[in-house]
Structures are given as structure tokens and as C-alpha cells.
XYZ file of C-alpha atoms in Angstrom:
334
model
C 9.696 -5.538 16.863
C 9.257 -2.669 14.435
C 11.190 0.591 14.818
C 8.323 2.220 16.739
C 8.185 -0.595 19.295
C 5.181 -2.516 17.978
C 5.415 -6.325 17.676
C 5.987 -7.226 14.023
C 3.177 -9.056 12.209
C 4.646 -8.971 8.671
C 8.314 -8.754 7.708
C 9.321 -8.519 4.057
C 13.005 -9.018 3.272
C 14.822 -8.234 -0.011
C 11.814 -8.795 -2.287
C 12.674 -8.897 -6.000
C 9.963 -9.158 -8.677
C 10.499 -9.059 -12.432
C 8.296 -9.315 -15.515
C 9.470 -10.958 -18.730
C 7.931 -9.008 -21.614
C 8.506 -8.936 -25.403
C 10.418 -5.665 -24.912
C 12.676 -7.228 -22.273
C 12.788 -7.874 -18.528
C 11.072 -5.220 -16.394
C 12.782 -4.850 -12.996
C 9.621 -3.854 -11.114
C 10.682 -4.457 -7.477
C 14.379 -4.377 -6.610
C 15.128 -5.596 -3.098
C 12.311 -4.106 -1.014
C 12.338 -4.698 2.752
C 9.856 -3.419 5.346
C 8.033 -4.385 8.535
C 4.434 -3.918 9.619
C 3.567 -3.744 13.319
C 0.456 -5.041 15.035
C -2.356 -2.476 14.832
C -0.186 -0.154 12.738
C -1.048 1.678 9.529
C 1.832 1.833 7.045
C 1.534 4.229 4.115
C 3.316 3.271 0.876
C 3.589 6.245 -1.478
C 5.095 6.989 -4.871
C 4.107 7.796 -8.438
C 2.523 5.297 -10.830
C 4.868 2.498 -11.861
C 7.164 2.735 -8.821
C 6.355 -0.806 -7.632
C 3.892 -0.163 -4.775
C 1.117 -2.452 -5.974
C 3.466 -5.089 -7.406
C 5.192 -5.359 -4.024
C 1.947 -6.154 -2.197
C 0.618 -8.422 -4.959
C 3.902 -10.346 -4.795
C 3.574 -10.801 -1.029
C 0.196 -12.524 -1.584
C 1.399 -14.408 -4.698
C -1.165 -12.559 -6.819
C 1.085 -11.474 -9.700
C 0.451 -13.407 -12.951
C 3.162 -16.047 -13.408
C 4.245 -15.922 -16.227
C 5.152 -13.185 -17.113
C 5.871 -12.273 -13.468
C 8.707 -13.896 -11.490
C 9.401 -13.499 -7.768
C 13.163 -13.838 -8.067
C 14.158 -13.384 -4.425
C 12.995 -12.513 -0.945
C 10.935 -13.606 2.034
C 7.613 -12.402 3.442
C 7.301 -13.654 7.005
C 3.775 -13.672 8.420
C 3.782 -15.118 11.965
C 7.077 -16.750 11.019
C 5.715 -18.451 7.885
C 7.098 -17.404 4.492
C 4.187 -16.395 2.262
C 6.358 -16.446 -0.866
C 7.129 -20.155 -0.546
C 3.665 -21.427 0.369
C 1.837 -23.817 -1.949
C -1.293 -22.625 -3.748
C -3.504 -24.353 -1.182
C -1.568 -22.878 1.731
C -1.653 -19.273 0.436
C -5.410 -19.550 -0.248
C -5.996 -20.140 3.460
C -4.193 -16.834 4.163
C -5.693 -14.637 1.432
C -9.057 -13.258 2.477
C -9.026 -14.948 5.867
C -5.888 -13.517 7.501
C -4.702 -10.938 4.956
C -7.334 -9.139 2.877
C -6.880 -6.716 -0.011
C -9.062 -3.912 -1.414
C -8.366 -2.825 -4.976
C -8.586 0.542 -6.703
C -11.740 0.057 -8.793
C -14.549 -1.866 -7.069
C -16.504 -2.189 -10.319
C -13.776 -4.390 -11.814
C -13.239 -6.264 -8.514
C -16.897 -7.193 -8.005
C -18.531 -9.788 -10.264
C -21.294 -7.987 -12.204
C -23.486 -11.105 -12.592
C -23.522 -12.147 -8.909
C -25.533 -10.337 -6.256
C -23.779 -8.636 -3.352
C -24.975 -11.158 -0.763
C -23.403 -14.062 -2.641
C -20.100 -12.267 -3.170
C -19.640 -11.073 0.421
C -20.711 -14.438 1.861
C -18.232 -16.448 -0.227
C -15.223 -16.036 2.123
C -17.459 -16.821 5.110
C -18.522 -20.122 3.577
C -15.047 -20.921 2.219
C -12.879 -19.989 5.230
C -15.234 -20.197 8.229
C -17.476 -23.071 7.093
C -20.744 -21.173 7.601
C -23.953 -22.358 5.977
C -25.962 -20.015 3.743
C -28.282 -18.773 6.506
C -25.407 -18.032 8.903
C -23.416 -16.348 6.128
C -26.347 -14.117 5.078
C -26.872 -12.978 8.669
C -23.179 -12.132 8.957
C -23.254 -10.283 5.620
C -26.090 -8.084 6.896
C -23.999 -7.281 10.005
C -20.994 -6.416 7.838
C -22.982 -4.172 5.493
C -24.362 -2.313 8.504
C -20.854 -2.056 9.963
C -19.556 -0.286 6.845
C -22.520 2.089 6.763
C -24.781 0.682 4.039
C -28.451 1.436 4.834
C -31.259 -1.150 4.509
C -28.677 -3.920 4.460
C -31.226 -6.780 4.279
C -32.663 -5.437 1.020
C -29.225 -4.982 -0.470
C -28.304 -8.688 -0.368
C -30.109 -9.465 -3.623
C -28.904 -6.370 -5.472
C -26.063 -6.295 -8.027
C -22.949 -4.060 -8.180
C -24.406 -1.751 -10.860
C -27.199 -0.842 -8.414
C -24.681 0.707 -5.992
C -22.857 4.036 -6.224
C -19.051 4.092 -6.426
C -18.721 4.891 -2.732
C -21.183 2.159 -1.765
C -19.371 -0.395 -3.946
C -16.129 0.440 -2.158
C -17.926 -0.067 1.181
C -19.030 -3.485 -0.072
C -15.378 -4.263 -0.834
C -14.465 -3.337 2.747
C -17.259 -5.577 4.065
C -15.920 -8.448 1.953
C -12.358 -7.796 3.128
C -13.425 -7.702 6.800
C -15.683 -10.762 6.571
C -13.193 -13.112 8.229
C -11.700 -10.543 10.639
C -8.296 -10.362 8.895
C -5.198 -9.361 10.795
C -3.905 -7.254 7.878
C -5.849 -5.129 5.403
C -4.013 -4.014 2.239
C -5.764 -1.095 0.524
C -4.444 -0.442 -3.003
C -5.339 3.182 -3.857
C -8.967 2.541 -2.827
C -10.069 6.196 -2.961
C -8.715 7.131 -6.410
C -12.028 6.568 -8.211
C -14.075 8.402 -5.547
C -14.901 12.100 -5.244
C -13.310 14.099 -2.422
C -16.293 13.952 -0.041
C -16.666 10.182 -0.405
C -12.884 9.803 -0.048
C -12.999 11.492 3.363
C -15.910 9.305 4.498
C -14.120 6.179 3.300
C -10.867 7.064 5.113
C -12.767 7.835 8.335
C -14.501 4.463 8.036
C -11.200 2.593 7.661
C -9.717 4.430 10.680
C -12.798 3.604 12.761
C -12.741 -0.077 11.795
C -8.975 -0.282 12.318
C -9.322 1.055 15.868
C -12.334 -1.147 16.683
C -10.977 -4.395 15.230
C -7.279 -3.768 15.917
C -6.100 -4.852 12.482
C -2.964 -3.639 10.737
C -3.322 -1.649 7.506
C -1.055 -1.113 4.494
C -2.370 1.889 2.549
C -0.963 2.206 -0.987
C -1.355 5.636 -2.569
C 0.272 8.365 -4.646
C -1.334 10.995 -2.407
C 0.790 12.160 0.529
C -2.164 14.190 1.781
C -4.150 11.021 2.462
C -1.448 9.267 4.485
C -0.870 12.349 6.656
C -4.017 11.717 8.683
C -4.106 7.938 8.391
C -0.654 6.358 8.762
C 1.836 6.063 11.598
C 4.777 5.339 9.273
C 5.463 5.951 5.583
C 7.608 4.170 2.979
C 8.385 6.239 -0.128
C 9.037 4.147 -3.252
C 10.743 5.048 -6.514
C 11.760 2.781 -9.424
C 11.184 -0.408 -7.452
C 13.132 0.736 -4.376
C 12.188 2.159 -0.996
C 14.081 5.457 -1.022
C 12.891 6.824 2.335
C 11.064 5.480 5.378
C 10.081 7.381 8.515
C 7.297 8.064 11.027
C 4.693 10.194 9.271
C 5.330 13.389 11.277
C 9.089 13.057 10.825
C 8.690 12.596 7.069
C 6.620 15.759 6.716
C 8.786 17.947 8.945
C 12.190 16.547 7.946
C 12.121 14.999 4.446
C 15.579 13.771 3.520
C 15.417 12.204 0.050
C 15.192 14.604 -2.939
C 12.263 12.619 -4.352
C 10.313 12.987 -1.099
C 11.113 16.711 -1.136
C 9.744 16.898 -4.678
C 6.526 15.129 -3.700
C 5.974 17.420 -0.713
C 6.776 20.578 -2.696
C 4.077 19.627 -5.202
C 1.484 19.300 -2.430
C -0.634 22.293 -1.312
C -0.129 23.059 2.398
C -2.865 24.665 4.486
C -0.799 24.646 7.695
C 2.017 26.839 6.366
C 2.144 30.553 7.212
C 4.380 31.206 4.230
C 3.167 31.040 0.642
C 5.212 28.957 -1.781
C 4.668 28.214 -5.449
C 4.026 24.523 -6.085
C 6.821 22.866 -8.069
C 6.891 19.769 -10.221
C 9.563 17.087 -10.532
C 11.391 17.461 -13.832
C 11.798 14.524 -16.203
C 10.097 11.147 -16.392
C 10.296 7.940 -14.299
C 12.732 5.302 -15.614
C 11.404 2.462 -17.811
C 13.202 -0.178 -15.670
C 14.081 -2.427 -18.616
C 17.514 -2.504 -16.981
C 18.209 -2.736 -13.257
C 19.557 0.661 -12.147
C 23.271 0.734 -11.364
C 23.266 4.426 -10.462
C 20.761 6.055 -8.145
C 17.501 5.689 -10.121
C 16.475 9.275 -9.266
C 19.790 10.737 -10.462
C 18.557 11.944 -13.921
C 15.800 14.020 -12.264
C 17.666 15.173 -9.144
C 18.927 18.736 -8.702
C 21.384 17.567 -6.001
C 23.047 14.863 -8.148
C 26.872 14.660 -8.138
C 29.564 12.129 -9.059
C 28.878 9.669 -6.216
C 25.298 9.199 -7.448
C 26.648 6.953 -10.224
C 26.564 4.305 -7.453
C 23.133 3.298 -6.167
C 23.010 4.151 -2.416
C 21.616 1.857 0.287
C 19.207 3.101 2.962
C 21.135 5.108 5.592
C 20.026 5.880 9.138
C 19.350 9.632 9.165
C 17.332 9.861 12.383
C 15.296 7.869 14.875
C 13.450 5.204 12.849
C 14.236 7.336 9.770
C 16.229 6.060 6.782
C 16.926 7.429 3.318
C 18.783 6.184 0.221
C 20.755 9.276 -0.794
C 24.452 10.192 -0.844
C 23.608 13.884 -0.378
C 22.631 15.425 2.958
C 19.975 17.925 1.863
C 19.771 19.467 5.343
C 23.492 20.176 5.631
C 23.990 20.797 1.909
C 26.929 18.429 1.605
C 27.901 14.816 0.876
C 27.116 12.315 3.636
C 30.038 11.030 5.693
C 29.480 7.356 4.865
């Protein structure tokens, strides 16, 4: 069971992923653990390079190996460890039971194959449909995601679709086999604000209708506010705070989360505050952090931060990796 009482569908434990590069070993993911409940939407937030995408690509064995190495961890999906499946075994999971949408649909879709062929591929591969059955299902899926004149669209190519429509095609492809988990990797970044809102509403509608679980990867805390039930905040390959979404917004506990929220415009606040940035730059991660990785940028840093903190319980289903209690203005009694 997850912290909010939902039965767990995916449980990741102590995931470690590294990349061996000419400059040295990059410690991209450093012991990440989380759970996803049935029918739940989990937001994973953090700035570029914090390990959000690498974590989810590792779970599905999609990182290039070499240079990538999954050095440790388990990813239990219905009790089966995804990280130790053979290539044939993980292929039966990817697309059929766990689907993923990527940031740029133009680089995810094959430019020389028509949309009908691309969306029907998982139906033929995983469900054993023939071409006629698959085409009929593709038309249903395109209608489901809001693409007009779906029958005529089957023979069209990705360049004949707008950015928003291409992302809808990616959703149709991801939903083709009725997956239990949908992983969306910053899918709205390349879209304008109006199309972003339509896309998010579509995912919420499909999530509620189909009952699937969603992992939404983003750097935008504003997006997860109206979409997720729980949020994991990542920094330098670690989860530094995790909480229900309302708790995170009303009671942020990690200095990095505070920095993210203080840089976000708020329309629900009666007081006016100047937006602030987070000083400094993210670490390069060519060495595994011994100290708290946020220490060089943190205004609350003190001597104890030379030791990297674990995640502490700071509330109901709320944990943070920080030695300093920002609410009380003192060191934690741990």
C-alpha cells in the first residue's frame, strides 16, 4: 500500500544509475525509491539534469547500455522486477502494460511511416490483431484523443499534424493496449500554453475513464498542482522531498522546494511577493555527493550539511532530506 492508502502497482527501491563518459562517471540517479498507487498520478519535479527522466528510463530498461549502467535497485511491477527481466520479457511490458510519452513527438514519431501504421504497431505486436482490426482500433483511439476526421488521418504523416495533434497521436499510441501505467516525460514543454491546458485536461479525462496510473515528469510545479495527487521533488539524482500535492504547496520543507515555489507566480495569494531565483548552478555529478548536494546553493546550510541527509518523516506521508527545520528555524532533533 502507498502512503495515501492506494494499493501499490509499482515500487522502486534504491535505484542507482550511472553513465561512464570520457570525462568520468556521471552519478545520475543515486538511490531513488518511490511507490505508485493504482489510479494515482505521481508528479516528479526538478530542474534539468536532476535525474527525473533517467529514473523512469532506467525502470523500463531504456537507457543506452553502454554508457549507462543500472548499478543497483529493484523496480517491482506486480511483484516482478523490471530491472532484471530479459530483453524479451521487458518488451512484453513496454507499450502493453507500461507506456511512455516523450517530450518531443516529432522526434518520437517516424517521419517516413504514416500515423495509422505507427499507432497500429503495438496492437499487432502485443494483442495479435490483424491489419483490419488494428486500423479500426486506431480510428477509435484517434477519436478518443480528440483528433477530427480520424479515418482520413490514418494515411497522413507526422509532418501533416500540428504539434498538439502529434502529441495526441502519441497518447493514442501509448493507450493502444490499455496500459496500467502511463509515464509522461515533460510532454507539454514543446506546446503553447493553450494546447498545454487542453493536453492536461485530456490526460486527466482518460486517466479517470480508464483508471490507469500516471507518472508525470516536469520542471513545472504549476502543472502538477492541478494534475497530481502526490509529488516527488528531485535534485542531483536524489528525491529530496515527497508529499501529497496540497501538503507540498502549503508546507514545503526542503530549501530546494521552497526555492522552486518562490520562483513560481501565485494567483491565489493575497499578498504580493517578488519572485526569487535559486543562486548558483546544479552540481555536475562527476562525483557522488558526500555532503548534501544542495548545500552550496542553500541559505540555511550549516556544519551538519557536510553529511548527506536521508529522507526524514516531517508529516503525514511527507518526507524531506534536510537537517534544518525551516518551519522552526532550527536543526532537526534526529
